[in-house]
Short mmCIF file of C-alpha atoms and ligand atoms in Angstrom, two decimals:
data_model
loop_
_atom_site.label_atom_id
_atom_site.label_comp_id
_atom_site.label_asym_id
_atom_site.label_seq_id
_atom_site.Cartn_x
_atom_site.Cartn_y
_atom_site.Cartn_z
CA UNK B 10 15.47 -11.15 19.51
CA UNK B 11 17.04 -14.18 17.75
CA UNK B 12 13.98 -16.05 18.03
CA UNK B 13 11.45 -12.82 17.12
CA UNK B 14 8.69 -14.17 14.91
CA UNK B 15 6.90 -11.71 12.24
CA UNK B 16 4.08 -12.84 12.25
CA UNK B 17 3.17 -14.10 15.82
CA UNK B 18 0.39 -12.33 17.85
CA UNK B 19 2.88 -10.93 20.06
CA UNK B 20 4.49 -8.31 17.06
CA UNK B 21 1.00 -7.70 16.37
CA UNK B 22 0.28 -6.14 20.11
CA UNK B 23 3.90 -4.90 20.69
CA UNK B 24 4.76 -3.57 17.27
CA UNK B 25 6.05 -0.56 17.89
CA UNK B 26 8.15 -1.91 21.04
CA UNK B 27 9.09 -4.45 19.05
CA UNK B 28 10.64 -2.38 16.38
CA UNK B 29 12.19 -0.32 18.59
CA UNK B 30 14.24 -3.21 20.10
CA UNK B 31 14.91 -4.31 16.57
CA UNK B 32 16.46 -0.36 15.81
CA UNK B 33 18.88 -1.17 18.42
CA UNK B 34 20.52 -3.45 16.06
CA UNK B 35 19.34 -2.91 12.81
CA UNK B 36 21.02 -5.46 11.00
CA UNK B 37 19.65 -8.64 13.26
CA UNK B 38 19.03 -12.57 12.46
CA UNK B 39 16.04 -14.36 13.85
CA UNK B 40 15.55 -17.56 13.23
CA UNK B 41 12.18 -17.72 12.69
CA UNK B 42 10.33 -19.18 9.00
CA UNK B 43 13.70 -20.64 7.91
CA UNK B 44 15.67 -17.53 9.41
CA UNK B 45 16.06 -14.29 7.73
CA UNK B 46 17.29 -10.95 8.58
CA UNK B 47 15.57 -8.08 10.14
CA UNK B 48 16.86 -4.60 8.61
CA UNK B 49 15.45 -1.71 10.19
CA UNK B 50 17.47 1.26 11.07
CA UNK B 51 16.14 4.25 8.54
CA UNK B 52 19.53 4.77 6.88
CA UNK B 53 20.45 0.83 6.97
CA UNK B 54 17.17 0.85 5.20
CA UNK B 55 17.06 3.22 2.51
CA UNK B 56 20.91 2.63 1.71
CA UNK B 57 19.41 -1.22 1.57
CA UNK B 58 16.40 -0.02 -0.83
CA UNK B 59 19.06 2.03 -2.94
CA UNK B 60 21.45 -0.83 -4.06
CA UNK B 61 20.26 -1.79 -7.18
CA UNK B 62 22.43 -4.94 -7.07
CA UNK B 63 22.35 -6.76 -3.62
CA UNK B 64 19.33 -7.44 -3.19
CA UNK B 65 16.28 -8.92 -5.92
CA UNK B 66 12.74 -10.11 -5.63
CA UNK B 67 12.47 -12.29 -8.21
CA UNK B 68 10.60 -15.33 -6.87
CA UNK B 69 12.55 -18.75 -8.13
CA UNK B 70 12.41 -22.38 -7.58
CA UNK B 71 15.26 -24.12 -5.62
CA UNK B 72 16.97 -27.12 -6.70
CA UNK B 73 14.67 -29.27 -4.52
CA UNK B 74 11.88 -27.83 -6.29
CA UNK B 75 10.77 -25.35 -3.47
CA UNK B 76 9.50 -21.67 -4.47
CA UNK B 77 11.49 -19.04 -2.97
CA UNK B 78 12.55 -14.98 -3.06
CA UNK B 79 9.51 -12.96 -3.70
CA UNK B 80 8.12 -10.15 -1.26
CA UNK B 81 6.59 -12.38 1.60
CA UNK B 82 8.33 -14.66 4.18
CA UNK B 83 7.03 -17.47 3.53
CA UNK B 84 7.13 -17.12 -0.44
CA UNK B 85 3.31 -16.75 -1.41
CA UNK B 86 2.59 -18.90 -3.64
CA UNK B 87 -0.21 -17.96 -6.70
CA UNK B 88 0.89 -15.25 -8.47
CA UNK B 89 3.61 -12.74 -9.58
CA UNK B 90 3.50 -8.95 -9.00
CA UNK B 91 5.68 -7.33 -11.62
CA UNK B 92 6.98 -4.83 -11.66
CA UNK B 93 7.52 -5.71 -7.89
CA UNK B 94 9.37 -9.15 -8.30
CA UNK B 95 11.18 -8.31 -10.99
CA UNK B 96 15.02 -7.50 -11.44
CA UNK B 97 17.02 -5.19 -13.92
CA UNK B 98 17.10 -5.29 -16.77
CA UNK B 99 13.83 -7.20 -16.99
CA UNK B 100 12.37 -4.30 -14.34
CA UNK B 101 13.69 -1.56 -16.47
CA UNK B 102 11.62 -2.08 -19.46
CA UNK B 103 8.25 -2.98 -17.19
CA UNK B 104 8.72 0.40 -15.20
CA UNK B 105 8.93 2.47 -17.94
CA UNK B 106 5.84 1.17 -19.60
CA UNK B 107 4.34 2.86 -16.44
CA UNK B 108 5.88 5.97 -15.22
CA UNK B 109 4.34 8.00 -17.54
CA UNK B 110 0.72 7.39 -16.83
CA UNK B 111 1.78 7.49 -13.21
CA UNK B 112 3.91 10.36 -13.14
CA UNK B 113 2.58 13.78 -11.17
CA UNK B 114 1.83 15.35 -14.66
CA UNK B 115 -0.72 12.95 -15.45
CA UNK B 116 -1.94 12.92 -11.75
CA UNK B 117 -2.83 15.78 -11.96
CA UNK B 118 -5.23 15.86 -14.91
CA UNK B 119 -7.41 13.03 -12.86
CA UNK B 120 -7.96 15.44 -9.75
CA UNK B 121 -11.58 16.02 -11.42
CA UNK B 122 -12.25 12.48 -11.73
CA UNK B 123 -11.23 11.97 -8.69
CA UNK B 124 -13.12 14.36 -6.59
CA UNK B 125 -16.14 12.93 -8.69
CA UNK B 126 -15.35 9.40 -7.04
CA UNK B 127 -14.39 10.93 -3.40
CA UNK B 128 -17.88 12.85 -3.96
CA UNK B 129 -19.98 9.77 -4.88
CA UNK B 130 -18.05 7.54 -2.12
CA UNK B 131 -19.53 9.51 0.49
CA UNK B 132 -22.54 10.27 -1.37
CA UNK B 133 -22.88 6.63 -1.08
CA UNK B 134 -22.78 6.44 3.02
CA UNK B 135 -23.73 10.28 4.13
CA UNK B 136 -27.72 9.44 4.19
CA UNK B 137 -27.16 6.03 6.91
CA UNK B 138 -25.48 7.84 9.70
CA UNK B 139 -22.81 4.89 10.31
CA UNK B 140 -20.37 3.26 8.22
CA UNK B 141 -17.13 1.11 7.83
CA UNK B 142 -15.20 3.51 6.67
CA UNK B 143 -12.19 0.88 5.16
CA UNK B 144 -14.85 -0.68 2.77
CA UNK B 145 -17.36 1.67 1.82
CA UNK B 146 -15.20 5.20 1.54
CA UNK B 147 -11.20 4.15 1.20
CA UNK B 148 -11.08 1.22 -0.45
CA UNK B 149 -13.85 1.88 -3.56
CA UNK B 150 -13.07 5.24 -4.14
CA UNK B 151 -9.04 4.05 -4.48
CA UNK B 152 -10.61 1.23 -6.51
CA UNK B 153 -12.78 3.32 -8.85
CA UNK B 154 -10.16 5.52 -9.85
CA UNK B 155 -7.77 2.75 -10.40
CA UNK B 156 -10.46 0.72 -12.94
CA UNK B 157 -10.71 4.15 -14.06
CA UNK B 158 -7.37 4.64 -15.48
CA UNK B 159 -7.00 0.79 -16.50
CA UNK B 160 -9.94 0.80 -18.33
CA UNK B 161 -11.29 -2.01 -16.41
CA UNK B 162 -15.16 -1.62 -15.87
CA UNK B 163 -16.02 -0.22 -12.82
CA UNK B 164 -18.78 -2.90 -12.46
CA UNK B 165 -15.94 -4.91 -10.86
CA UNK B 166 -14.83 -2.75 -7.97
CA UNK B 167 -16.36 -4.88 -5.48
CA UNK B 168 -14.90 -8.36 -6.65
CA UNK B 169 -11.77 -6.79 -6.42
CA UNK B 170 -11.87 -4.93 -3.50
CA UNK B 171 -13.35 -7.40 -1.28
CA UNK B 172 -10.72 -10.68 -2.64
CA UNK B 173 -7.77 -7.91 -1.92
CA UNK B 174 -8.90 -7.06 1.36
CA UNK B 175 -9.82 -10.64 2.45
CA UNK B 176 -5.96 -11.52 1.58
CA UNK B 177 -5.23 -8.29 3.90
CA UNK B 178 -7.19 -9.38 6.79
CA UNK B 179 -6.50 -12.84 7.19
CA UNK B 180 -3.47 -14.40 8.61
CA UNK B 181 -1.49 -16.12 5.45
CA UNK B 182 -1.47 -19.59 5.92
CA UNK B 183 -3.96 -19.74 8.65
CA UNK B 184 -7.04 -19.62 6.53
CA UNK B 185 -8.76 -18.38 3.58
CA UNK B 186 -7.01 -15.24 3.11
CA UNK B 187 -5.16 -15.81 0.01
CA UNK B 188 -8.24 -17.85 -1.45
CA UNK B 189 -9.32 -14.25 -3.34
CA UNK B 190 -6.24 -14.40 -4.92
CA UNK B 191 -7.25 -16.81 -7.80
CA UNK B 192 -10.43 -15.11 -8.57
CA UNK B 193 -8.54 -11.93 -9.37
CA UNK B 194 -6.05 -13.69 -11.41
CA UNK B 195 -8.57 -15.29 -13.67
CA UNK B 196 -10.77 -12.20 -13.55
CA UNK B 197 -7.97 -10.74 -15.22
CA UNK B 198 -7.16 -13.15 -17.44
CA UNK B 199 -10.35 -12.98 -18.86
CA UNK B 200 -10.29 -9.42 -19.37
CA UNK B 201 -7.35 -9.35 -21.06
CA UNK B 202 -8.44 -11.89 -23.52
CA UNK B 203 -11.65 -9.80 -24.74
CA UNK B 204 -9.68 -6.93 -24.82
CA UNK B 205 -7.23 -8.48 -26.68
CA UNK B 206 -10.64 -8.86 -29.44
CA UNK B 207 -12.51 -5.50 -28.58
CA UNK B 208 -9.72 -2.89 -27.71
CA UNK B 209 -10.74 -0.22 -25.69
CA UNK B 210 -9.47 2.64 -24.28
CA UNK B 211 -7.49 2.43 -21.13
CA UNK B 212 -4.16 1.80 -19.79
CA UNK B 213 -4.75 -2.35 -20.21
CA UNK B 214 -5.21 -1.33 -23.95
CA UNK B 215 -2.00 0.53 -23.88
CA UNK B 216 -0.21 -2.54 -22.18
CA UNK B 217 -1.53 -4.88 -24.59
CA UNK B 218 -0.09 -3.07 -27.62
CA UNK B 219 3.31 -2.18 -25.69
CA UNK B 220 6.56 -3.46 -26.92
CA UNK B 221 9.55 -4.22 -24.94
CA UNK B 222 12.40 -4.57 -27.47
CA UNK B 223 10.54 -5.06 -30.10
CA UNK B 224 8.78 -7.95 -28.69
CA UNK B 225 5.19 -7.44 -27.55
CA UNK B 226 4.01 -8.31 -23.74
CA UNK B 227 2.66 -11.78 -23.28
CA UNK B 228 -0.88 -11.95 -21.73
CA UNK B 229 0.95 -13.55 -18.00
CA UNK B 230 2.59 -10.23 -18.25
CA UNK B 231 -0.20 -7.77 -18.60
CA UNK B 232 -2.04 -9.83 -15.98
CA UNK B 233 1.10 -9.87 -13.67
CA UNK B 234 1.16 -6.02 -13.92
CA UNK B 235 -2.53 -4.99 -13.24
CA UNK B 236 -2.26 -7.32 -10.62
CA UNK B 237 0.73 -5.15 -8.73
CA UNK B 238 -1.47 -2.01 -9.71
CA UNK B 239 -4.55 -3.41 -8.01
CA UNK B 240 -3.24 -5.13 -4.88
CA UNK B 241 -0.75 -2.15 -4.56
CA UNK B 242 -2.89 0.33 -4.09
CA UNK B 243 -6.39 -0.76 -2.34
CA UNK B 244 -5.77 -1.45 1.05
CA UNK B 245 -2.26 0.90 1.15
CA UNK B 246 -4.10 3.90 0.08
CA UNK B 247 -7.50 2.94 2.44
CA UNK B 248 -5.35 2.25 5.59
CA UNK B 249 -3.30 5.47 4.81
CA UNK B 250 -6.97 7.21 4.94
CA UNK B 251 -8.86 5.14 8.02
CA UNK B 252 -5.28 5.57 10.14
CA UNK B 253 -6.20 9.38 9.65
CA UNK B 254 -9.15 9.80 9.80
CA UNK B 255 -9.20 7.67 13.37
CA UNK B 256 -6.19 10.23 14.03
CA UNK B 257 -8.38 13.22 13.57
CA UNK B 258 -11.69 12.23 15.36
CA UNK B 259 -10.89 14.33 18.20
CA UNK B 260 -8.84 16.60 16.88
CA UNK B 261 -10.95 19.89 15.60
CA UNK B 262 -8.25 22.54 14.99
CA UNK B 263 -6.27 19.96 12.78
CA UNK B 264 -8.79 19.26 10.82
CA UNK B 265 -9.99 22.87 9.94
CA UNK B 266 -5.98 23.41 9.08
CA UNK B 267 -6.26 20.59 6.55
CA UNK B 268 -9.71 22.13 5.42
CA UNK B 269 -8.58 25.45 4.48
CA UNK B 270 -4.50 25.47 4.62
CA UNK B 271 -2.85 23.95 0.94
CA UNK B 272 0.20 23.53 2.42
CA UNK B 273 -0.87 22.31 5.84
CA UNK B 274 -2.41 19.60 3.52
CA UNK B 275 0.93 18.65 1.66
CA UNK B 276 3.14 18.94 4.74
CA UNK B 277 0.04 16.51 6.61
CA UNK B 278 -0.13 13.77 4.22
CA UNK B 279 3.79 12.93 4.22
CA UNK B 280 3.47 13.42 7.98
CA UNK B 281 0.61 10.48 8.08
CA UNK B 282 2.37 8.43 5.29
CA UNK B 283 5.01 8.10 8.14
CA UNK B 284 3.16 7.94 11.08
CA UNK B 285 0.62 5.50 9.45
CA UNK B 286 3.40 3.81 7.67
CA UNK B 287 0.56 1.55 5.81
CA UNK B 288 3.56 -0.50 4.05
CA UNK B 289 5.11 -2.06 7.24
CA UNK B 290 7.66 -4.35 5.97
CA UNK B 291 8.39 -6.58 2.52
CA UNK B 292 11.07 -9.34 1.71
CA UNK B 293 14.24 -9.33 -0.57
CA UNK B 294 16.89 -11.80 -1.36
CA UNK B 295 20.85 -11.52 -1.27
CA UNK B 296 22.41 -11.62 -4.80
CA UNK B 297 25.94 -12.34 -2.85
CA UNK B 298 27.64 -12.54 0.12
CA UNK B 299 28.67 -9.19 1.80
CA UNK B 300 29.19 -7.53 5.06
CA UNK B 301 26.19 -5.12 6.74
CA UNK B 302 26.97 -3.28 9.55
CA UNK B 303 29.50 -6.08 10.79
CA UNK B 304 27.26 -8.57 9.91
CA UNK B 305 27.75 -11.33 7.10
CA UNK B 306 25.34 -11.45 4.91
CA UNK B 307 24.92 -14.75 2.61
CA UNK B 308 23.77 -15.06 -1.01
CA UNK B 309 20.36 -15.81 -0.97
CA UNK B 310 19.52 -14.69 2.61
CA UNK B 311 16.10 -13.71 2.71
CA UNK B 312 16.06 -9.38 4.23
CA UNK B 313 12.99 -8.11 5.46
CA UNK B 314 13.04 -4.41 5.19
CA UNK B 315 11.13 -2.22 7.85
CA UNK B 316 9.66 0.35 6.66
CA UNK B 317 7.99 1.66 9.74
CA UNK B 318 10.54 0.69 11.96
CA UNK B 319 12.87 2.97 9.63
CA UNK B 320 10.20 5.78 9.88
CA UNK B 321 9.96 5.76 13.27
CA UNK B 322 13.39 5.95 13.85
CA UNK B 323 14.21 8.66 16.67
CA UNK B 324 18.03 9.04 14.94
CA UNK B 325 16.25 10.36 11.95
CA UNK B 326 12.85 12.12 13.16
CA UNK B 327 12.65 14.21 16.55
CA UNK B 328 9.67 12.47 18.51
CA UNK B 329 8.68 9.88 15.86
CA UNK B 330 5.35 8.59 17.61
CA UNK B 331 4.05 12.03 17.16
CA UNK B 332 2.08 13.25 14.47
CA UNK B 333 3.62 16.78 13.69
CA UNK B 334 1.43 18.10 10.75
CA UNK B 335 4.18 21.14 10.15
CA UNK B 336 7.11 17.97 10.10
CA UNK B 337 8.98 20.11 7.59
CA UNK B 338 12.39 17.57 7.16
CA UNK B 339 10.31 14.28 6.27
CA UNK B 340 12.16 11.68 4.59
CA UNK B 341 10.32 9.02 5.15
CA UNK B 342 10.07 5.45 3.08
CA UNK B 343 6.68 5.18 3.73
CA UNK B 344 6.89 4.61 -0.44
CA UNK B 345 10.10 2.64 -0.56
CA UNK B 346 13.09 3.84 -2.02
CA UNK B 347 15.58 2.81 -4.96
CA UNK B 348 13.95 1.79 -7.75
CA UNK B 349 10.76 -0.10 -6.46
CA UNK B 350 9.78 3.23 -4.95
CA UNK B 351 5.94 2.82 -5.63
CA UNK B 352 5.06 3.28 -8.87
CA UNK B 353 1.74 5.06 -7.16
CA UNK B 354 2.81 7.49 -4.89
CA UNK B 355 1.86 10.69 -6.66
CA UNK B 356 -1.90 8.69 -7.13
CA UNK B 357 -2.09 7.82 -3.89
CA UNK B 358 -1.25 11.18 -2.42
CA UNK B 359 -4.01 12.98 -4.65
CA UNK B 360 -6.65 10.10 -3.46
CA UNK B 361 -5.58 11.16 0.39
CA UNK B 362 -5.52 15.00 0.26
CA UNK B 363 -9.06 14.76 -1.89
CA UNK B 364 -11.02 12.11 -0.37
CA UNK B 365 -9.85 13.47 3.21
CA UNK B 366 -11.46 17.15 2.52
CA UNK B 367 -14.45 15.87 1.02
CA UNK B 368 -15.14 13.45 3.88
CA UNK B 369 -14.24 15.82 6.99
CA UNK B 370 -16.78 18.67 5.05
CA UNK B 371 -19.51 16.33 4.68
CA UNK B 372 -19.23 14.58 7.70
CA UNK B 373 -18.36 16.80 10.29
CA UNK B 374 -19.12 14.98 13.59
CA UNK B 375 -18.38 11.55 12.92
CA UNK B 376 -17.07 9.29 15.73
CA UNK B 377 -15.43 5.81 15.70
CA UNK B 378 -16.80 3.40 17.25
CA UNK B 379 -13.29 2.11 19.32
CA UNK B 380 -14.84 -1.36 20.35
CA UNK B 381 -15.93 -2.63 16.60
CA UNK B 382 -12.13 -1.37 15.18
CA UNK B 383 -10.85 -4.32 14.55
CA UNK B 384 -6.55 -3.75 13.10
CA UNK B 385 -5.17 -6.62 10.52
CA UNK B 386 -4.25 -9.73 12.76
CA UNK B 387 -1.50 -9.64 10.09
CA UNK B 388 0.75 -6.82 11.15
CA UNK B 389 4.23 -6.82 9.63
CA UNK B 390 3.14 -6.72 5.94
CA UNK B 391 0.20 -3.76 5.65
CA UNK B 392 -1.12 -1.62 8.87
CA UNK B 393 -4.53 -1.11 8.52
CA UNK B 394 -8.45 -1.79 9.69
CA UNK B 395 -10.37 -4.87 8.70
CA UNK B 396 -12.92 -2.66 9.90
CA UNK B 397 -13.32 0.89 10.75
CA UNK B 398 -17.15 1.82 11.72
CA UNK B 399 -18.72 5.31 12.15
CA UNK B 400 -21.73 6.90 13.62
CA UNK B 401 -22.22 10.56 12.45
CA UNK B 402 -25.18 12.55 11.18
CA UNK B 403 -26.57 11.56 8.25
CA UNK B 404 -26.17 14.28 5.17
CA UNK B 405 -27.48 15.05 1.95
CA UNK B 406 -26.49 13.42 -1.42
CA UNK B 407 -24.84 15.68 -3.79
CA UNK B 408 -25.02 13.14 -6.95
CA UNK B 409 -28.29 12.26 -8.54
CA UNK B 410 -26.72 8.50 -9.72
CA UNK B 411 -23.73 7.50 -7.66
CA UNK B 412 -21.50 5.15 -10.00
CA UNK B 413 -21.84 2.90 -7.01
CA UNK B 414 -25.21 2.65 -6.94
CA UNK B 415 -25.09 1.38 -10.98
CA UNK B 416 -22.21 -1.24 -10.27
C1 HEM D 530 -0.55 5.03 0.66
C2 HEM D 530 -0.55 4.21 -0.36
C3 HEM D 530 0.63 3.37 -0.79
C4 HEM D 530 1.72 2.93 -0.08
C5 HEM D 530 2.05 3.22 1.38
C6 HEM D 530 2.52 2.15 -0.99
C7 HEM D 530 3.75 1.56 -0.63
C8 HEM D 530 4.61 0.98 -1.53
C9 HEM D 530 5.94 0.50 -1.23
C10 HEM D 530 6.59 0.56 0.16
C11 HEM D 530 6.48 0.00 -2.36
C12 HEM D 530 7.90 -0.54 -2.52
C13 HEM D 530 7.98 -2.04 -2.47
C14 HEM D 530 9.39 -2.56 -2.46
O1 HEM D 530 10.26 -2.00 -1.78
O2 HEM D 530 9.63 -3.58 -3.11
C15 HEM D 530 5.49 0.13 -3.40
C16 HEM D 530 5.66 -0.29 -4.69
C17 HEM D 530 4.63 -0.28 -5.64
N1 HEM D 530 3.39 0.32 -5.51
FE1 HEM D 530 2.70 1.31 -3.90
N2 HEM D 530 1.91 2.10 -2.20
C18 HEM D 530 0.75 2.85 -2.14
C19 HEM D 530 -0.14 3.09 -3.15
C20 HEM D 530 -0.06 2.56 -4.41
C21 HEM D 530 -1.00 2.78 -5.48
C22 HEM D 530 -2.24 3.69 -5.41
C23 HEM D 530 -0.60 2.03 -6.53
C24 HEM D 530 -1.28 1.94 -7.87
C25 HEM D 530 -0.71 2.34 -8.94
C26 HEM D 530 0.65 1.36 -6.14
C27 HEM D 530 1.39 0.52 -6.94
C28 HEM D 530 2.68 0.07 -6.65
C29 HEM D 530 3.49 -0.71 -7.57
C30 HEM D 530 3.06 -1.20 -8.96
C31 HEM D 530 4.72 -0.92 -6.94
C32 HEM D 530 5.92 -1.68 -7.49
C33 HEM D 530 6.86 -0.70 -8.17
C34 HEM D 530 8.10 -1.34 -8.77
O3 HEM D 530 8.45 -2.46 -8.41
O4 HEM D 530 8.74 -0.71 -9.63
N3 HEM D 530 0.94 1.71 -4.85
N4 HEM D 530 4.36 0.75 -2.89
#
């Protein structure tokens, strides 16, 4: 296990062995990209997630001029997601600029906007009889709704869904996958700049007239933020949907429980937020030397904190590679913990339970086609499809002028 590499083909087609044999000691060193730990027991996890002080993602430079910290290993390079990579007290004051716009109360006023985008998704595929279900139902309707509450225009849904999946898809450092990544920086830049001139009316606005102590956000930091919200929820929220959906193809009595049982729903969707586990694993760095489970950890160790591994842990869920809809304890960190939980979570949840009914109504008898699924090659940071096609019978449009058909 010393020499266990994260990113090599063979975690990709053993990953849940894999993490098994890393639960067996979940406090382990591998050598591997400079060496780091591998954390991955569920409460060696979430104890790990709590501590507000041991561990930070800031990303800094070295004294031989070399980025490090940050949520990858290796450090990507290109951008900062904030409030993701930042520390107390700096986090403190970008998080609460947030939590109130993402907070269940005002989730729950955007359930009719989003059923209209869930509705016009599949509006937008129903007539052709096949689809990919990744990039033409979960990741536009999660982008729609995000623009949405930004303010962005939804014109752009497309540039930024396709850049953030290509850096999904790809294997970092083997190709173009992060090459996206500058568009949508400079995308946003420019945004925020004519905003800046012609205010509007969306949460950018409100982040561009925010104060933190008195002192206003810089345009790097507005940018840095609507980065985190866009990259943190396309592809999370989409793979959380496709790993269902691909669940449920042959599964006819579960699906008619989600159709017409509430609480079958809510119980379901934490159920598939640990089975899917779409957030696999992410990086932190020690703030100082301690012990972990008899280990001895150093400051600046880089951590890499499994999340599935911790939600497939058999010490904490009774038969953990089985999807129990009715899972009634579920305390999964399929969301993190401590105080990077995700800032989406209530979002995300109300984009799964209402995209999910509206696509098993309306398309009833869809199959996947297995042999043109094609999984991430890049396994230990997201689980999800590059691709995920469908045949089914084609159905009728509900929506005179999809918003996707205008963009
Ligand atoms: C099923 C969908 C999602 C999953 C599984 C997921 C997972 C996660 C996880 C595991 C973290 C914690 C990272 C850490 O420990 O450092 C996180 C943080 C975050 N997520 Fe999500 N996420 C999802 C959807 C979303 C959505 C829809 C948004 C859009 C608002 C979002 C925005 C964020 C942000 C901004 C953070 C950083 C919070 C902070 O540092 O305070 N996520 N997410």
């Amino acid at each position: 296990m010393t020499g266990i590499d994260i990113h090599s083909p063979e975690y990709r087609e053993r990953t849940t062995d894999f993490e098994a044999e890393a639960r067996s000691c979940p406090v382990r060193w591998t050598d591997r990209h400079e060496g780091h730990w591998l954390i991955s027991g569920h409460d060696t996890v979430t104890e790990g997630l709590r501590d507000r002080d041991r561990y930070s993602t800031v990303k800094y430079t070295d004294e031989n001029g070399k980025l490090c910290g940050g949520l990858t290993i290796p450090t990507a390079e290109g951008y900062r997601a904030l409030p993701n990579e930042a520390d107390p007290p700096e986090w403190d004051g970008l998080r609460r600029l947030l939590a109130k716009p993402f907070s269940p109360g005002a989730i729950e006023q955007l359930r009719p906007m989003i059923q209209r985008y869930a509705t016009e998704v599949v509006d937008h595929m129903i007539e052709a009889g096949e689809a990919d279900f990744v990039m033409e139902v979960g990741s536009p309707v999660t982008a729609l709704v995000t623009l949405d509450i930004l303010g962005l225009p939804l014109t752009d849904w497309r540039f930024y869904a396709e850049r953030i999946h290509q850096t999904f898809t790809g294997v970092p450092g083997g190709g173009d996958s992060e090459a996206g990544i500058p568009g949508i920086q400079k995308r946003l830049s420019e945004s925020i700049a004519a905003r800046r001139l012609n205010p509007g009316s969306g949460l950018l606005d409100d982040l561009i007239a925010a104060e933190i102590d008195g002192e206003p956000l810089t345009d790097e930091t507005v940018k840095d933020l609507v980065y985190d919200i866009l990259v943190g929820g396309f592809d999370t929220t989409a793979g959380l949907l496709a790993g269902a959906v691909r669940y449920l193809e042959d599964k006819p009595q579960e699906r008619e429980r989600l159709l017409t049982d509430d609480t079958c729903l809510r119980t379901a969707t934490e159920e598939f937020l640990r089975y899917i586990s779409p957030a696999v694993g992410l990086a932190k760095t020690a703030t100082a030397d301690f012990e972990l489970d008899g280990e001895t950890v150093h400051k600046g160790d880089r951590m890499w904190f499994m999340y599935r591994a911790a939600n497939w842990d058999p010490e904490e869920f009774a038969n953990p590679e089985q999807v129990d809809l009715d899972r009634a304890r579920n305390r999964h960190v399929a969301f993190g913990s401590g105080i990077h939980r995700c800032l989406g979570s209530h979002l995300a949840r109300v984009i799964f339970q209402t995209v999910i009914r509206e696509f098993l109504t309306r398309v009833p008898d869809y199959r996947v086609v297995q042999d043109e699924a094609e999984s991430y090659v890049f396994a230990c940071v997201n689980a999800g499809f590059a691709v995920l096609p469908l045949r089914y019978t084609p159905g009728p449009r509900i929506h005179e002028t999809p918003v996707l058909e205008q963009v």
